[in-house]
Structures are given as C-alpha cells and as structure tokens.
PDB file of C-alpha atoms in Angstrom:
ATOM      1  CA  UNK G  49      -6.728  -4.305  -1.233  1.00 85.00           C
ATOM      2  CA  UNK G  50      -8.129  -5.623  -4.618  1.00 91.00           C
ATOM      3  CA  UNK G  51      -5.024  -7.867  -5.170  1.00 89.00           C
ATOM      4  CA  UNK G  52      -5.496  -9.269  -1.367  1.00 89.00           C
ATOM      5  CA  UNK G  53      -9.498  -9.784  -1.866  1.00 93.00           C
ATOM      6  CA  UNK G  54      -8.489 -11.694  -5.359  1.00 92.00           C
ATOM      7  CA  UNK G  55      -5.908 -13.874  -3.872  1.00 88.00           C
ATOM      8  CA  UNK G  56      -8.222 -14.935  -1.040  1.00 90.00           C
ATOM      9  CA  UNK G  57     -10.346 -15.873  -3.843  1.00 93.00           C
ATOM     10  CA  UNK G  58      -7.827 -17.494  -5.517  1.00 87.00           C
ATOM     11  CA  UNK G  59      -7.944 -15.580  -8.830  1.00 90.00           C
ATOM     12  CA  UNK G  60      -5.518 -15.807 -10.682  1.00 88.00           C
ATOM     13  CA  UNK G  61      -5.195 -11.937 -11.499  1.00 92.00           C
ATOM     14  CA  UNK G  62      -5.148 -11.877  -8.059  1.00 90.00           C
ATOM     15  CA  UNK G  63      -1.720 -13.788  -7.793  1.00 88.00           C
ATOM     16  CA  UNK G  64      -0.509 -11.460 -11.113  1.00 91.00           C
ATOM     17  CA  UNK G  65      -1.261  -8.473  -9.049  1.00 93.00           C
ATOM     18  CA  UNK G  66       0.353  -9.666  -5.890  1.00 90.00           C
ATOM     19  CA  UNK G  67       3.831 -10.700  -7.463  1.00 91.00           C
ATOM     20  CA  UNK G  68       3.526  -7.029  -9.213  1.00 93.00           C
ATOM     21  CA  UNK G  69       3.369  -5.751  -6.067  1.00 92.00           C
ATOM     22  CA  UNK G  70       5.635  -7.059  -4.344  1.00 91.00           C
ATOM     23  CA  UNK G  71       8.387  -6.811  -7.130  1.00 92.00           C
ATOM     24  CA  UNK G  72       7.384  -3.064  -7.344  1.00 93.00           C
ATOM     25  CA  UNK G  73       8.124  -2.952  -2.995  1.00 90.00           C
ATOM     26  CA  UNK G  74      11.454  -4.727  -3.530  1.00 90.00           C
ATOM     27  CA  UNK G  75      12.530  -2.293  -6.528  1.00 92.00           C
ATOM     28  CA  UNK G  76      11.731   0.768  -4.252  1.00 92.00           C
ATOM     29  CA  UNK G  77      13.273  -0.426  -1.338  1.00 90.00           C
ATOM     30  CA  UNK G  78      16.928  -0.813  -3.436  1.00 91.00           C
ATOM     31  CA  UNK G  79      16.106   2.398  -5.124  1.00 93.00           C
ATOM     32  CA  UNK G  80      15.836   3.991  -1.301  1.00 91.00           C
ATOM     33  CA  UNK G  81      19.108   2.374   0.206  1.00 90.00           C
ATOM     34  CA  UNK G  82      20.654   3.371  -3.555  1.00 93.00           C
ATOM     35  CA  UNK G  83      19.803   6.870  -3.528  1.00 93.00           C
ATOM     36  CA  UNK G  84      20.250   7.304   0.134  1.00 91.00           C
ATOM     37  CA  UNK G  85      24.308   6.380  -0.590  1.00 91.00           C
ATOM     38  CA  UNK G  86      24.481   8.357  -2.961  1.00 94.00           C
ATOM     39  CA  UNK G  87      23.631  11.119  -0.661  1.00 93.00           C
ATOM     40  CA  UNK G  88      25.989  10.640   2.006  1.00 91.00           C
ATOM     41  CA  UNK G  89      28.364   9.942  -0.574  1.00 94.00           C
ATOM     42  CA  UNK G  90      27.577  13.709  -2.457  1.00 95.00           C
ATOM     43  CA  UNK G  91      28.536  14.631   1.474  1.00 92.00           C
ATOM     44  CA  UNK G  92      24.622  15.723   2.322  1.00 91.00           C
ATOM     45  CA  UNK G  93      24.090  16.013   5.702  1.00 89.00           C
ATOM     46  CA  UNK G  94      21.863  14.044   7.687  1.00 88.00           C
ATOM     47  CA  UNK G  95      20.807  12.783  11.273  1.00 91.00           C
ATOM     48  CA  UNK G  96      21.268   9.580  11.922  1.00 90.00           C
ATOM     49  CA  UNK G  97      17.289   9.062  11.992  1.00 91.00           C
ATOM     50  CA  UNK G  98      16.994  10.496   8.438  1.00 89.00           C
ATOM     51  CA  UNK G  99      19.443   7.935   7.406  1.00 88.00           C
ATOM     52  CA  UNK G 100      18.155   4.735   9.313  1.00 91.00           C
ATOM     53  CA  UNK G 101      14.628   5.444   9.472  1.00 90.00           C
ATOM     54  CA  UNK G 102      13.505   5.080   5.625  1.00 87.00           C
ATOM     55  CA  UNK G 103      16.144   2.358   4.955  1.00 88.00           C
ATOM     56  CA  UNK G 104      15.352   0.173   7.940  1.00 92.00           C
ATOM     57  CA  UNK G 105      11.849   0.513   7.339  1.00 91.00           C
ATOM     58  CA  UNK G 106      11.851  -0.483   3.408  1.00 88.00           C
ATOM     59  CA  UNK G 107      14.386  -3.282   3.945  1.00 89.00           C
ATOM     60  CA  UNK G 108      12.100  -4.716   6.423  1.00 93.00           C
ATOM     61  CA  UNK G 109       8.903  -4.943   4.004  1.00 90.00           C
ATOM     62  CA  UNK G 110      11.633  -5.790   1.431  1.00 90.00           C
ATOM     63  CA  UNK G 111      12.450  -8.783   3.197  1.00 93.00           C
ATOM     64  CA  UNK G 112       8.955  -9.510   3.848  1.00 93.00           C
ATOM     65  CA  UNK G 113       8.207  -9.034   0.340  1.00 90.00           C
ATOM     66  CA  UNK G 114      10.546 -11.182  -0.776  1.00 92.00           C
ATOM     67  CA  UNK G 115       9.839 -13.989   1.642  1.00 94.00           C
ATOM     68  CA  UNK G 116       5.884 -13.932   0.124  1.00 89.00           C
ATOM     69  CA  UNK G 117       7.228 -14.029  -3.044  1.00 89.00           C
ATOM     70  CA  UNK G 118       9.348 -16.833  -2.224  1.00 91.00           C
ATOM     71  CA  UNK G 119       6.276 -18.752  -1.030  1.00 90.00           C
ATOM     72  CA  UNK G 120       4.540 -17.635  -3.941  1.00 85.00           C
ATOM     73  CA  UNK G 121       6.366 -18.417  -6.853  1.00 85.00           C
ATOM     74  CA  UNK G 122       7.228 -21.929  -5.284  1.00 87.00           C
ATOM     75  CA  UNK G 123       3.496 -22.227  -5.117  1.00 82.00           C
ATOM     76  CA  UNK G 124       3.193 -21.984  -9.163  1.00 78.00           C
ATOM     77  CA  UNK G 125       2.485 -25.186 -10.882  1.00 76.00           C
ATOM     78  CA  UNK G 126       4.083 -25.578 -13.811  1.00 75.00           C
ATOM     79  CA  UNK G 127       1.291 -25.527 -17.123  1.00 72.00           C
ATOM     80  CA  UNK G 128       0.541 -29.345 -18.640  1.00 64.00           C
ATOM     81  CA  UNK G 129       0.681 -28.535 -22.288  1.00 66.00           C
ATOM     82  CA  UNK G 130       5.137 -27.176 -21.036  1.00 59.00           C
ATOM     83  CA  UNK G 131       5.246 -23.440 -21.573  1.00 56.00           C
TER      84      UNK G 131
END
C-alpha cells in the first residue's frame, strides 16, 4: 500500500518500490512453477487442483506484473546529464 500511495503521488521511491515489487512477484511466480516440476518430477503425488491452482494463480499476477512493468519502465525518461 505505501508503494501504491507513493506512485499516485508520483514519488519517485514510489516507482523504486513498485518495480521491486513487481520483480519480487515475477521471481516467485517462476520459483512456484520451478519447484512445483520438480515435484511431479521427484514422482510426489498430487491432485490436479494442488498442481493447477498455485501455478495458474501466480502466472496470472505474473503476467500482470510484467505487463505494469512493461508500462513502467517504458515510462522512464532517460536522465539529461546520460547516465
């Protein structure tokens, strides 16, 4: 909530704190599909609903995340004195 109140402001640690974020949502949804094959490949059992559930649901903000990002980064002037 502090990261979306400082964008809406347009702070810039707002924008920091968002692009964290959503990095950090990206990173853990890979980490879930990754450790989830791993899994079925170590032959654990699970329902199909164990199995979809997690990964559907991460890739889904994943994607979202992404797509913000995106939008975000594109958003970044670059800074006049070229670093």
């Amino acid at each position: 909530f502090v990261a979306a109140a400082l964008v809406r402001r347009r702070a810039v640690l707002g924008y920091v704190l968002a692009a964290t974020l959503i990095v950090l949502l990206v990173l853990i949804a890979a980490t879930i599909v990754a450790g989830t094959v791993l899994q079925l490949s170590a032959r654990m059992s699970f329902t199909p609903e164990q199995v979809v559930g997690p990964i559907a649901g991460f890739l889904v903000l994943a994607v979202i995340g992404l797509v913000l990002l995106v939008r975000l980064l594109r958003a970044v002037e670059p800074d006049a004195s070229g670093v």
